[in-house]
């Protein structure tokens, strides 16, 4: 009690000085934050109510016209649905396979260094490098995948040009590229499970499978929640690899929300409209975050 | 004393991950052998794209344009020689290196200063400002590209290094991670120095920063990798080939090289090498970084 009283006294006597120091410490970040975060957030919101074009023409307030147009725009909805579809298709394997890889690597096999390197290395590559390599692998005539299919007498497949296969092909690339991050999160979590729990289980005569399902998997609950949340948010923001591998084609089947924002702004020259779609997309992300938060809160309650 | 306090402050996950070795070494029974086989198959599958890219890059263009696994004319470094001689690859690699390094430096420095203030200094508005910064984590940077570009036009920063770098240095997630770390450092360590009359800045530089070296290293590596691999913003803001970063440069010449598969793959390998080398050197810090912070982004 007396302790708190004395700190309050001390801090009160230092108040003006502490205020100044505090603001001085946050000033460098603060200025950058205002310039490159707050200003664009507000400017974007303002732009979304104008007919501003890239060339500087326009700029008149048009009320909710952009939003009305976007909500009636089948291409906008298509790009949003593509994004959601990509998120569903990619999140499931990126969570399940990364867990399986971590469990396999953790079985105490030799060569830990090599396994970690194999599964994590792709995560370090730039999207351009990843797409260069995978477009080559998917090449209908010369690619590795069709060569392998050829050994089994299967006809060549047009991986990225077939509307039914293009999204799936991009998902496979994404899983290869980004799984290393989830894999390491799981590996670290598995290795943090107290050894005593395994000892107790083995005294009780629990087998491998029983240990896995009754100890390891349940202990990974909070890690799984974190992995899923991070993965959903990352997948919703997909753009780079799809844009570089398919350009959004064939026939718009892989065009993402970010690509639509980019195209309406920078090739369609409609900054106002593009900003409106940005904000609709932002709302989608917030909705997903809120749903996740609810589910997580209920789980941990 | 300093090693002792480091152990006190580093979260348990970090310590375990630092010695990220399997706890149980099981004897290779039938199940172990099965696991090993599955693992080998998967690792081969994961490495195959690299191997295929390397093999292609070592072929002559004629051989690359036939699906043979073994080149009829033997292996050659022609593709690499051509890419390095004709292209801007060395310029782009340099641009990537120095902009990523500068982005990392500015991000980590400004974030650490702010995080320290949020964690330790009781000033008016501390909480409110912190909440605003943290709320910004939810904002996907891609959503800001249009207004940011417009702002850059207004500031006359389109097609400049500053225009490329500045929007990338605001990373609220880094502030969050650093603040949580600073919160765990015992206040007592600073109090003695404060009583002796050391300023906040002095305490920050000579006590807090050295104690935070592991987390600063981890965070720096992440910011560097994100900056190095970032595509959308550099793609939008830079048109001058002399100012492009590697990912953007590669994207522009991909079509120029067209059907020259060996050269395409040589470029991919050259662009991948620096970060793979970085990974081999900093494997520990990267893994520690992932397991302590739990954040990576893509």
Coordinates of C-alpha atoms in Angstrom, one line a residue:
Chain A
X1 CA 0.0 0.0 0.0
X2 CA 2.7 2.5 1.0
X3 CA 4.7 1.2 -2.0
X4 CA 2.0 2.3 -4.4
X5 CA 1.6 5.6 -2.7
X6 CA 5.2 6.4 -3.0
X7 CA 5.4 5.5 -6.7
X8 CA 2.4 7.6 -7.4
X9 CA 4.1 10.5 -5.6
X10 CA 7.4 10.1 -7.5
X11 CA 5.7 9.7 -10.8
X12 CA 3.5 12.8 -10.1
X13 CA 6.5 14.9 -9.4
X14 CA 8.1 13.7 -12.6
X15 CA 4.8 14.0 -14.6
X16 CA 5.6 16.8 -17.1
X17 CA 9.0 15.3 -17.7
X18 CA 7.7 11.7 -18.2
X19 CA 5.1 13.0 -20.5
X20 CA 7.7 14.7 -22.7
X21 CA 10.0 11.6 -22.6
X22 CA 7.1 9.3 -23.5
X23 CA 6.0 11.3 -26.5
X24 CA 9.6 11.7 -27.6
X25 CA 10.1 7.9 -27.6
X26 CA 7.0 7.3 -29.6
X27 CA 7.5 10.2 -32.0
X28 CA 9.6 8.5 -34.7
X29 CA 7.2 5.6 -35.0
X30 CA 4.2 8.0 -34.5
X31 CA 5.1 10.2 -37.4
X32 CA 5.6 7.3 -39.7
X33 CA 2.4 5.7 -38.4
X34 CA 0.4 8.8 -39.1
X35 CA 1.9 9.4 -42.5
X36 CA 1.7 5.8 -43.8
X37 CA -1.1 4.2 -41.9
X38 CA -3.6 6.7 -40.6
X39 CA -3.5 9.1 -43.6
X40 CA -4.0 6.4 -46.2
X41 CA -6.8 4.7 -44.1
X42 CA -8.7 8.0 -44.0
X43 CA -7.7 9.1 -47.5
X44 CA -8.9 5.8 -48.9
X45 CA -12.2 6.1 -47.1
X46 CA -12.6 9.6 -48.6
X47 CA -11.6 8.4 -52.1
X48 CA -14.2 5.6 -51.9
X49 CA -16.8 8.3 -52.0
X50 CA -15.4 10.1 -55.0
X51 CA -14.9 9.4 -58.7
X52 CA -11.2 10.1 -58.5
X53 CA -9.2 8.6 -61.4
X54 CA -5.5 7.7 -61.5
X55 CA -4.8 10.5 -63.9
X56 CA -6.0 13.2 -61.5
X57 CA -9.3 13.8 -63.3
X58 CA -12.5 13.6 -61.4
X59 CA -12.5 13.8 -57.6
X60 CA -16.0 14.9 -57.1
X61 CA -18.0 13.4 -54.2
X62 CA -20.4 10.8 -55.5
X63 CA -21.8 9.5 -52.2
X64 CA -22.4 5.8 -52.1
X65 CA -22.3 5.3 -55.9
X66 CA -19.1 3.3 -55.8
X67 CA -20.4 1.0 -53.1
X68 CA -23.7 0.5 -54.9
X69 CA -21.9 -0.2 -58.1
X70 CA -19.4 -2.7 -56.4
X71 CA -22.2 -4.6 -54.7
X72 CA -23.9 -5.0 -58.0
X73 CA -20.7 -5.9 -59.8
X74 CA -20.5 -9.7 -60.6
X75 CA -16.7 -9.5 -61.1
X76 CA -16.3 -8.0 -57.6
X77 CA -18.4 -10.9 -56.1
X78 CA -16.5 -13.4 -58.2
X79 CA -13.1 -12.2 -56.9
X80 CA -14.4 -12.2 -53.3
X81 CA -15.8 -15.8 -53.8
X82 CA -12.5 -16.9 -55.4
X83 CA -10.6 -15.5 -52.4
X84 CA -12.9 -17.3 -50.0
X85 CA -12.6 -20.6 -52.0
X86 CA -8.8 -20.3 -52.1
X87 CA -8.8 -19.7 -48.3
X88 CA -10.9 -22.8 -47.6
X89 CA -8.9 -25.0 -50.0
X90 CA -5.5 -23.8 -48.7
X91 CA -6.2 -23.6 -44.9
X92 CA -7.2 -27.2 -44.4
X93 CA -4.1 -28.8 -45.9
X94 CA -1.8 -26.1 -44.5
X95 CA -3.0 -27.0 -41.0
X96 CA -3.4 -30.7 -41.3
X97 CA -0.3 -31.5 -43.3
X98 CA 1.9 -29.2 -41.2
X99 CA 0.8 -31.0 -38.0
X100 CA 1.5 -34.4 -39.6
X101 CA 4.9 -33.2 -40.7
X102 CA 5.8 -31.9 -37.3
X103 CA 4.6 -35.2 -35.6
X104 CA 6.6 -37.2 -38.1
X105 CA 9.8 -35.2 -37.6
X106 CA 9.4 -35.3 -33.8
X107 CA 9.4 -39.1 -33.7
X108 CA 13.1 -38.9 -32.8
X109 CA 14.4 -39.8 -36.3
X110 CA 17.9 -38.9 -37.2
X111 CA 18.6 -36.0 -39.5
X112 CA 16.5 -33.3 -37.8
X113 CA 18.5 -30.6 -39.6
X114 CA 17.7 -32.0 -43.0
X115 CA 13.9 -32.3 -42.4
X116 CA 13.6 -28.8 -41.1
X117 CA 15.5 -27.5 -44.0
X118 CA 13.4 -29.4 -46.6
X119 CA 10.1 -28.3 -45.3
X120 CA 11.0 -24.7 -44.3
X121 CA 13.2 -23.6 -47.1
X122 CA 10.4 -22.8 -49.6
X123 CA 8.9 -20.3 -47.1
X124 CA 12.0 -18.1 -47.6
X125 CA 11.5 -17.8 -51.4
X126 CA 10.1 -14.7 -53.0
X127 CA 6.7 -15.2 -54.7
X128 CA 8.3 -14.5 -58.1
X129 CA 10.8 -17.3 -57.6
X130 CA 8.1 -19.7 -56.5
X131 CA 5.9 -18.9 -59.5
X132 CA 8.8 -19.2 -61.9
X133 CA 9.6 -22.7 -60.6
X134 CA 6.1 -23.9 -60.5
X135 CA 4.9 -22.5 -63.8
X136 CA 7.8 -24.6 -65.2
X137 CA 6.8 -27.7 -63.2
X138 CA 3.2 -27.2 -64.5
X139 CA 4.3 -26.6 -68.1
X140 CA 1.9 -28.8 -70.2
X141 CA 4.6 -30.0 -72.7
X142 CA 7.9 -29.9 -70.8
X143 CA 6.9 -29.8 -67.1
X144 CA 8.0 -32.4 -64.6
X145 CA 4.4 -33.3 -63.5
X146 CA 3.3 -34.3 -67.0
X147 CA 6.5 -36.2 -67.5
X148 CA 5.8 -38.2 -64.3
X149 CA 2.2 -38.8 -65.5
X150 CA 3.6 -39.9 -68.8
X151 CA 5.5 -42.7 -67.1
X152 CA 2.2 -44.1 -66.1
X153 CA 0.7 -43.6 -69.6
X154 CA -1.5 -40.7 -68.5
X155 CA -2.2 -37.9 -71.0
X156 CA -0.7 -34.4 -70.3
X157 CA -2.8 -32.1 -68.1
X158 CA -3.1 -28.4 -68.6
X159 CA -2.7 -27.5 -64.9
X160 CA -3.0 -23.8 -65.0
X161 CA -5.1 -23.3 -68.1
X162 CA -8.0 -25.6 -67.1
X163 CA -10.7 -23.6 -65.3
X164 CA -11.4 -26.7 -63.1
X165 CA -7.8 -27.3 -62.1
X166 CA -6.2 -23.8 -62.0
X167 CA -7.2 -22.9 -58.5
X168 CA -6.3 -26.3 -57.2
X169 CA -2.9 -26.1 -58.8
X170 CA -2.3 -22.7 -57.2
X171 CA -3.3 -24.1 -53.9
X172 CA -0.8 -27.0 -54.2
X173 CA 2.0 -24.4 -54.9
X174 CA 0.9 -22.4 -51.9
X175 CA 0.9 -25.4 -49.6
X176 CA 4.5 -26.2 -50.8
X177 CA 5.6 -22.6 -50.4
X178 CA 4.2 -21.7 -47.0
X179 CA 3.8 -24.8 -45.0
X180 CA 7.2 -24.4 -43.3
X181 CA 6.0 -21.7 -41.1
X182 CA 3.1 -23.7 -39.6
X183 CA 5.3 -26.7 -39.4
X184 CA 7.8 -24.9 -37.2
X185 CA 5.1 -23.5 -35.0
X186 CA 3.8 -27.0 -34.4
X187 CA 7.3 -28.5 -33.9
X188 CA 8.1 -26.0 -31.2
X189 CA 4.7 -26.6 -29.5
X190 CA 5.1 -30.4 -29.6
X191 CA 8.5 -30.1 -28.0
X192 CA 7.1 -27.9 -25.2
X193 CA 4.7 -30.7 -24.0
X194 CA 6.0 -31.7 -20.6
X195 CA 7.9 -35.0 -20.7
X196 CA 6.2 -36.1 -17.4
X197 CA 2.9 -36.6 -19.3
X198 CA 4.5 -39.1 -21.6
X199 CA 6.2 -40.9 -18.7
X200 CA 2.9 -41.2 -16.9
X201 CA 1.2 -42.5 -20.1
X202 CA 3.9 -45.1 -20.7
X203 CA 3.6 -46.3 -17.1
X204 CA -0.1 -46.7 -17.7
X205 CA 0.8 -48.8 -20.7
X206 CA -0.5 -46.4 -23.3
X207 CA 0.6 -47.3 -26.8
X208 CA 1.9 -44.9 -29.5
X209 CA -1.5 -44.2 -31.0
X210 CA -3.1 -43.7 -27.6
X211 CA -0.4 -41.3 -26.5
X212 CA -0.8 -39.3 -29.7
X213 CA -4.6 -39.0 -29.5
X214 CA -4.9 -38.5 -25.7
X215 CA -1.8 -36.4 -25.0
X216 CA -0.1 -34.8 -27.9
X217 CA -3.1 -33.7 -30.0
X218 CA -5.1 -32.3 -27.1
X219 CA -2.0 -30.4 -25.8
X220 CA -1.8 -28.7 -29.2
X221 CA -5.2 -27.1 -29.0
X222 CA -4.1 -23.5 -28.5
X223 CA -1.4 -23.8 -31.1
X224 CA -3.9 -25.1 -33.6
X225 CA -6.2 -22.1 -32.9
X226 CA -3.3 -19.7 -33.5
X227 CA -2.2 -21.6 -36.6
X228 CA -5.8 -21.5 -38.0
X229 CA -6.2 -17.8 -37.3
X230 CA -2.9 -16.8 -38.8
X231 CA -3.5 -19.0 -41.8
X232 CA -7.0 -17.7 -42.6
X233 CA -5.8 -14.1 -42.4
X234 CA -2.8 -14.9 -44.6
X235 CA -4.9 -16.9 -47.2
X236 CA -7.5 -14.1 -47.5
X237 CA -4.8 -11.7 -48.5
X238 CA -3.6 -13.9 -51.4
X239 CA -2.5 -12.1 -54.5
X240 CA 1.2 -12.5 -55.5
X241 CA 1.5 -16.2 -56.6
X242 CA -1.9 -16.3 -58.3
X243 CA -1.3 -13.1 -60.2
X244 CA 2.1 -14.3 -61.3
X245 CA 1.1 -17.9 -62.2
X246 CA -2.3 -17.4 -63.9
X247 CA -2.8 -13.6 -64.1
X248 CA -6.2 -14.4 -62.5
X249 CA -7.3 -16.6 -65.4
X250 CA -8.5 -18.8 -67.0
X251 CA -11.6 -16.7 -67.5
X252 CA -11.3 -15.1 -64.1
X253 CA -11.5 -18.3 -62.2
X254 CA -8.5 -17.5 -60.0
X255 CA -8.8 -13.7 -59.8
X256 CA -8.4 -12.7 -56.1
X257 CA -10.0 -9.8 -54.3
X258 CA -6.7 -8.0 -54.0
X259 CA -6.1 -8.4 -57.7
X260 CA -9.5 -6.9 -58.5
X261 CA -8.6 -3.9 -56.2
X262 CA -5.3 -3.6 -58.0
X263 CA -6.8 -3.8 -61.4
X264 CA -9.6 -1.4 -60.9
X265 CA -7.2 1.1 -59.5
X266 CA -4.1 0.7 -61.6
X267 CA -5.2 -0.6 -64.9
X268 CA -8.8 0.6 -64.8
X269 CA -7.6 4.0 -63.4
X270 CA -10.5 4.2 -61.1
X271 CA -9.1 5.1 -57.7
X272 CA -12.5 5.9 -56.2
X273 CA -14.0 2.6 -57.2
X274 CA -11.0 0.6 -56.2
X275 CA -11.0 2.2 -52.8
X276 CA -14.6 1.3 -52.3
X277 CA -13.8 -2.4 -53.1
X278 CA -10.9 -2.2 -50.6
X279 CA -13.3 -1.2 -47.9
X280 CA -15.7 -3.9 -48.7
X281 CA -12.8 -6.4 -48.6
X282 CA -11.7 -4.9 -45.3
X283 CA -15.2 -5.5 -43.9
X284 CA -15.0 -9.2 -45.1
X285 CA -11.7 -9.6 -43.1
X286 CA -13.2 -8.0 -40.0
X287 CA -16.2 -10.3 -40.2
X288 CA -13.9 -13.4 -40.4
X289 CA -11.8 -12.1 -37.5
X290 CA -14.9 -11.5 -35.4
X291 CA -16.3 -15.0 -36.1
X292 CA -12.9 -16.5 -35.3
X293 CA -12.7 -14.5 -32.1
X294 CA -16.1 -15.8 -31.0
X295 CA -15.2 -19.4 -31.7
X296 CA -11.9 -19.1 -29.9
X297 CA -13.5 -17.4 -27.0
X298 CA -16.1 -20.1 -26.7
X299 CA -13.5 -22.8 -26.9
X300 CA -11.3 -21.4 -24.3
X301 CA -14.2 -20.5 -22.0
Chain B
X1 CA 24.2 -11.6 -13.8
X2 CA 23.2 -10.7 -17.3
X3 CA 23.0 -14.2 -18.4
X4 CA 20.8 -15.0 -15.4
X5 CA 18.4 -12.2 -16.2
X6 CA 18.2 -13.3 -19.8
X7 CA 17.0 -16.7 -18.8
X8 CA 14.5 -15.1 -16.5
X9 CA 13.0 -13.0 -19.2
X10 CA 13.1 -15.2 -22.3
X11 CA 9.8 -17.1 -22.4
X12 CA 10.0 -20.8 -21.9
X13 CA 9.1 -21.6 -25.5
X14 CA 12.2 -19.7 -26.7
X15 CA 14.5 -21.6 -24.4
X16 CA 13.2 -24.9 -25.5
X17 CA 13.1 -24.0 -29.2
X18 CA 16.7 -22.8 -29.0
X19 CA 17.7 -26.4 -28.3
X20 CA 15.1 -27.7 -30.7
X21 CA 16.1 -31.3 -30.5
X22 CA 13.7 -34.2 -30.1
X23 CA 13.1 -35.2 -26.5
X24 CA 12.5 -38.8 -27.0
X25 CA 14.9 -40.8 -29.1
X26 CA 13.0 -43.9 -29.9
X27 CA 14.6 -47.0 -31.2
X28 CA 13.7 -47.7 -34.8
X29 CA 10.9 -50.3 -34.5
X30 CA 8.6 -51.1 -37.3
X31 CA 6.6 -47.9 -36.7
X32 CA 9.7 -45.9 -36.6
X33 CA 10.8 -47.3 -39.9
X34 CA 7.4 -46.6 -41.5
X35 CA 7.6 -43.0 -40.2
X36 CA 11.1 -42.7 -41.6
X37 CA 10.0 -43.9 -45.0
X38 CA 7.0 -41.5 -45.1
X39 CA 9.2 -38.7 -44.1
X40 CA 11.8 -39.4 -46.7
X41 CA 9.1 -39.6 -49.4
X42 CA 7.7 -36.2 -48.3
X43 CA 11.1 -34.5 -48.0
X44 CA 12.0 -35.7 -51.5
X45 CA 8.7 -34.3 -52.8
X46 CA 9.4 -31.0 -51.1
X47 CA 12.9 -30.8 -52.5
X48 CA 12.0 -32.0 -56.0
X49 CA 10.9 -28.6 -57.3
X50 CA 14.3 -27.2 -56.3
X51 CA 16.2 -30.1 -57.9
X52 CA 14.2 -29.8 -61.1
X53 CA 14.8 -26.0 -61.2
X54 CA 18.6 -26.5 -60.7
X55 CA 18.8 -29.3 -63.3
X56 CA 16.9 -27.1 -65.8
X57 CA 19.1 -24.1 -65.1
X58 CA 22.2 -26.3 -65.9
X59 CA 21.0 -27.3 -69.3
X60 CA 21.5 -25.6 -72.6
X61 CA 18.4 -24.0 -74.0
X62 CA 17.9 -26.7 -76.6
X63 CA 18.0 -29.4 -73.9
X64 CA 15.7 -27.4 -71.6
X65 CA 13.1 -27.3 -74.3
X66 CA 12.8 -31.1 -74.3
X67 CA 11.4 -33.0 -71.4
X68 CA 14.4 -35.3 -71.0
X69 CA 15.7 -35.6 -67.4
X70 CA 19.4 -36.0 -68.6
X71 CA 20.6 -33.3 -71.0
X72 CA 21.8 -34.6 -74.4
X73 CA 24.5 -32.0 -74.5
X74 CA 25.7 -32.3 -71.0
X75 CA 25.5 -29.7 -68.2
X76 CA 26.5 -26.1 -68.7
X77 CA 26.6 -22.8 -66.8
X78 CA 25.6 -20.8 -70.0
X79 CA 22.2 -19.8 -68.6
X80 CA 23.8 -18.2 -65.5
X81 CA 26.5 -16.4 -67.6
X82 CA 23.8 -15.0 -69.8
X83 CA 21.5 -13.9 -67.0
X84 CA 24.4 -12.2 -65.2
X85 CA 25.8 -10.6 -68.3
X86 CA 22.6 -9.3 -69.9
X87 CA 20.2 -8.7 -67.1
X88 CA 19.9 -6.2 -64.3
X89 CA 20.0 -9.1 -61.8
X90 CA 23.0 -7.8 -59.8
X91 CA 21.5 -4.3 -59.6
X92 CA 18.2 -5.7 -58.4
X93 CA 19.9 -7.9 -55.9
X94 CA 21.7 -4.8 -54.5
X95 CA 18.5 -2.8 -54.4
X96 CA 16.8 -5.6 -52.5
X97 CA 19.7 -6.0 -50.1
X98 CA 20.0 -2.3 -49.2
X99 CA 16.3 -1.4 -49.1
X100 CA 15.5 -4.5 -47.0
X101 CA 18.4 -3.7 -44.6
X102 CA 17.3 -0.1 -44.2
X103 CA 13.6 -1.0 -43.8
X104 CA 14.7 -3.5 -41.1
X105 CA 16.8 -0.9 -39.3
X106 CA 14.1 1.8 -39.3
X107 CA 11.3 -0.6 -38.4
X108 CA 13.1 -2.2 -35.5
X109 CA 14.5 1.0 -34.1
X110 CA 11.4 3.1 -34.2
X111 CA 9.3 0.1 -33.0
X112 CA 11.6 -0.6 -30.1
X113 CA 11.6 3.0 -28.9
X114 CA 7.9 3.1 -29.0
X115 CA 7.4 -0.3 -27.5
X116 CA 9.7 0.7 -24.6
X117 CA 7.6 3.9 -24.0
X118 CA 4.4 1.8 -24.1
X119 CA 5.9 -0.7 -21.7
X120 CA 7.7 1.5 -19.1
X121 CA 7.0 5.3 -19.3
X122 CA 3.9 6.6 -17.7
X123 CA 2.8 9.4 -19.9
X124 CA -0.5 10.9 -20.7
X125 CA -2.1 9.1 -23.6
X126 CA 0.1 6.0 -23.4
X127 CA -2.8 3.5 -23.4
X128 CA -4.8 5.3 -26.0
X129 CA -2.0 5.6 -28.5
X130 CA -1.0 2.0 -27.9
X131 CA -4.5 0.8 -28.6
X132 CA -4.6 2.7 -31.9
X133 CA -1.3 1.2 -33.0
X134 CA -2.3 -2.3 -32.1
X135 CA -5.7 -2.0 -33.8
X136 CA -3.8 -1.3 -37.0
X137 CA -2.7 -4.9 -37.0
X138 CA -6.1 -5.8 -38.4
X139 CA -5.6 -3.6 -41.5
X140 CA -4.4 -5.6 -44.4
X141 CA -1.6 -3.5 -46.0
X142 CA -2.9 -4.4 -49.5
X143 CA -6.1 -2.5 -48.8
X144 CA -4.1 0.7 -48.5
X145 CA -2.3 0.5 -51.9
X146 CA -4.5 3.0 -53.7
X147 CA -4.5 5.8 -51.1
X148 CA -0.8 5.1 -50.4
X149 CA 0.1 5.5 -54.1
X150 CA -1.9 8.7 -54.2
X151 CA 0.0 10.0 -51.2
X152 CA 3.3 9.1 -52.9
X153 CA 2.2 11.0 -56.0
X154 CA 1.4 14.0 -53.8
X155 CA 4.8 13.7 -52.0
X156 CA 6.6 13.2 -55.3
X157 CA 8.0 9.9 -54.1
X158 CA 6.9 7.6 -56.9
X159 CA 9.8 5.8 -58.4
X160 CA 12.2 6.6 -55.5
X161 CA 13.8 4.4 -52.9
X162 CA 12.0 6.4 -50.1
X163 CA 8.7 5.8 -51.8
X164 CA 9.5 2.1 -51.9
X165 CA 10.7 1.9 -48.3
X166 CA 8.7 4.2 -46.1
X167 CA 5.3 2.6 -46.3
X168 CA 6.9 -0.7 -45.4
X169 CA 8.5 0.5 -42.1
X170 CA 5.2 0.7 -40.1
X171 CA 4.7 -2.8 -38.7
X172 CA 2.4 -2.6 -35.6
X173 CA 2.9 -6.4 -35.0
X174 CA 6.6 -5.7 -34.2
X175 CA 5.6 -3.1 -31.7
X176 CA 3.3 -5.7 -30.0
X177 CA 6.0 -8.4 -29.9
X178 CA 8.6 -6.0 -28.5
X179 CA 6.3 -4.5 -25.9
X180 CA 5.4 -8.0 -24.6
X181 CA 9.1 -8.8 -24.3
X182 CA 9.9 -5.5 -22.5
X183 CA 7.1 -6.1 -20.1
X184 CA 8.8 -9.3 -18.9
X185 CA 12.2 -7.6 -18.1
X186 CA 12.3 -6.9 -14.3
X187 CA 12.0 -3.2 -13.6
X188 CA 14.6 -3.6 -10.8
X189 CA 17.3 -3.8 -13.4
X190 CA 16.6 -0.3 -14.5
X191 CA 15.8 1.3 -11.2
X192 CA 19.4 1.4 -10.0
X193 CA 20.5 3.2 -13.0
X194 CA 17.5 5.6 -12.8
X195 CA 18.3 6.4 -9.2
X196 CA 21.9 7.2 -10.3
X197 CA 20.4 9.8 -12.6
X198 CA 20.6 8.0 -15.9
X199 CA 18.1 9.3 -18.5
X200 CA 15.4 7.1 -20.1
X201 CA 17.3 7.0 -23.3
X202 CA 20.5 6.0 -21.5
X203 CA 18.7 3.2 -19.8
X204 CA 17.1 2.1 -23.0
X205 CA 20.4 2.0 -24.9
X206 CA 22.7 0.5 -22.3
X207 CA 20.3 -1.8 -20.3
X208 CA 17.2 -2.7 -22.3
X209 CA 18.6 -3.1 -25.8
X210 CA 21.4 -5.5 -24.7
X211 CA 19.0 -7.6 -22.7
X212 CA 16.7 -7.8 -25.7
X213 CA 19.3 -9.0 -28.2
X214 CA 17.6 -12.4 -28.9
X215 CA 14.2 -11.0 -29.6
X216 CA 15.7 -8.1 -31.6
X217 CA 17.6 -10.6 -33.8
X218 CA 14.5 -12.7 -34.4
X219 CA 12.3 -9.8 -35.2
X220 CA 14.9 -8.3 -37.5
X221 CA 15.3 -11.4 -39.5
X222 CA 11.5 -11.5 -40.1
X223 CA 11.2 -7.9 -41.1
X224 CA 14.2 -8.5 -43.5
X225 CA 12.6 -11.6 -45.1
X226 CA 9.2 -9.9 -45.5
X227 CA 10.9 -6.8 -47.1
X228 CA 13.1 -8.9 -49.3
X229 CA 10.1 -10.9 -50.6
X230 CA 7.5 -8.2 -50.7
X231 CA 6.0 -7.9 -54.2
X232 CA 2.8 -5.8 -54.5
X233 CA 4.0 -2.5 -53.2
X234 CA 7.4 -2.4 -54.9
X235 CA 5.7 -3.5 -58.1
X236 CA 3.3 -0.6 -57.9
X237 CA 5.7 2.2 -56.9
X238 CA 8.7 1.4 -59.0
X239 CA 8.8 1.6 -62.8
X240 CA 12.5 2.4 -63.3
X241 CA 14.4 -0.9 -64.0
X242 CA 17.4 0.6 -62.2
X243 CA 15.4 0.9 -58.9
X244 CA 13.6 -2.4 -59.0
X245 CA 14.0 -5.1 -56.3
X246 CA 14.6 -8.7 -57.3
X247 CA 11.0 -9.9 -57.1
X248 CA 9.7 -7.0 -59.3
X249 CA 12.6 -7.2 -61.7
X250 CA 12.1 -11.0 -62.2
X251 CA 8.4 -10.5 -62.8
X252 CA 9.2 -7.9 -65.6
X253 CA 11.8 -10.0 -67.4
X254 CA 10.0 -13.3 -67.1
X255 CA 8.0 -12.5 -70.2
X256 CA 11.0 -11.0 -71.9
X257 CA 12.9 -14.2 -71.5
X258 CA 9.8 -16.0 -72.8
X259 CA 10.6 -19.5 -73.7
X260 CA 14.2 -19.5 -72.5
X261 CA 13.6 -21.9 -69.7
X262 CA 17.1 -22.5 -68.6
X263 CA 17.7 -18.7 -68.2
X264 CA 14.4 -18.4 -66.3
X265 CA 15.4 -21.1 -63.9
X266 CA 18.9 -19.7 -63.5
X267 CA 17.3 -16.4 -62.5
X268 CA 15.1 -18.2 -60.0
X269 CA 18.0 -20.0 -58.4
X270 CA 20.2 -16.8 -58.3
X271 CA 17.3 -14.9 -56.6
X272 CA 16.7 -17.7 -54.1
X273 CA 20.3 -18.2 -53.1
X274 CA 20.8 -15.2 -50.8
X275 CA 17.9 -16.0 -48.4
X276 CA 18.8 -19.7 -48.4
X277 CA 22.3 -18.7 -47.3
X278 CA 20.8 -16.4 -44.7
X279 CA 18.7 -19.3 -43.4
X280 CA 21.6 -21.6 -43.1
X281 CA 23.5 -19.1 -41.1
X282 CA 20.6 -17.9 -38.9
X283 CA 18.7 -21.2 -38.7
X284 CA 18.5 -21.0 -34.9
X285 CA 17.4 -17.4 -34.6
X286 CA 14.7 -17.9 -37.3
X287 CA 13.2 -21.0 -35.6
X288 CA 13.5 -19.3 -32.2
X289 CA 11.8 -16.2 -33.7
X290 CA 8.9 -18.2 -35.0
X291 CA 8.3 -20.1 -31.8
X292 CA 8.7 -17.1 -29.5
X293 CA 6.7 -14.7 -31.4
X294 CA 4.3 -16.9 -33.2
X295 CA 3.9 -14.5 -36.0
X296 CA 5.3 -14.5 -39.5
X297 CA 2.8 -13.2 -42.0
X298 CA 3.2 -14.0 -45.6

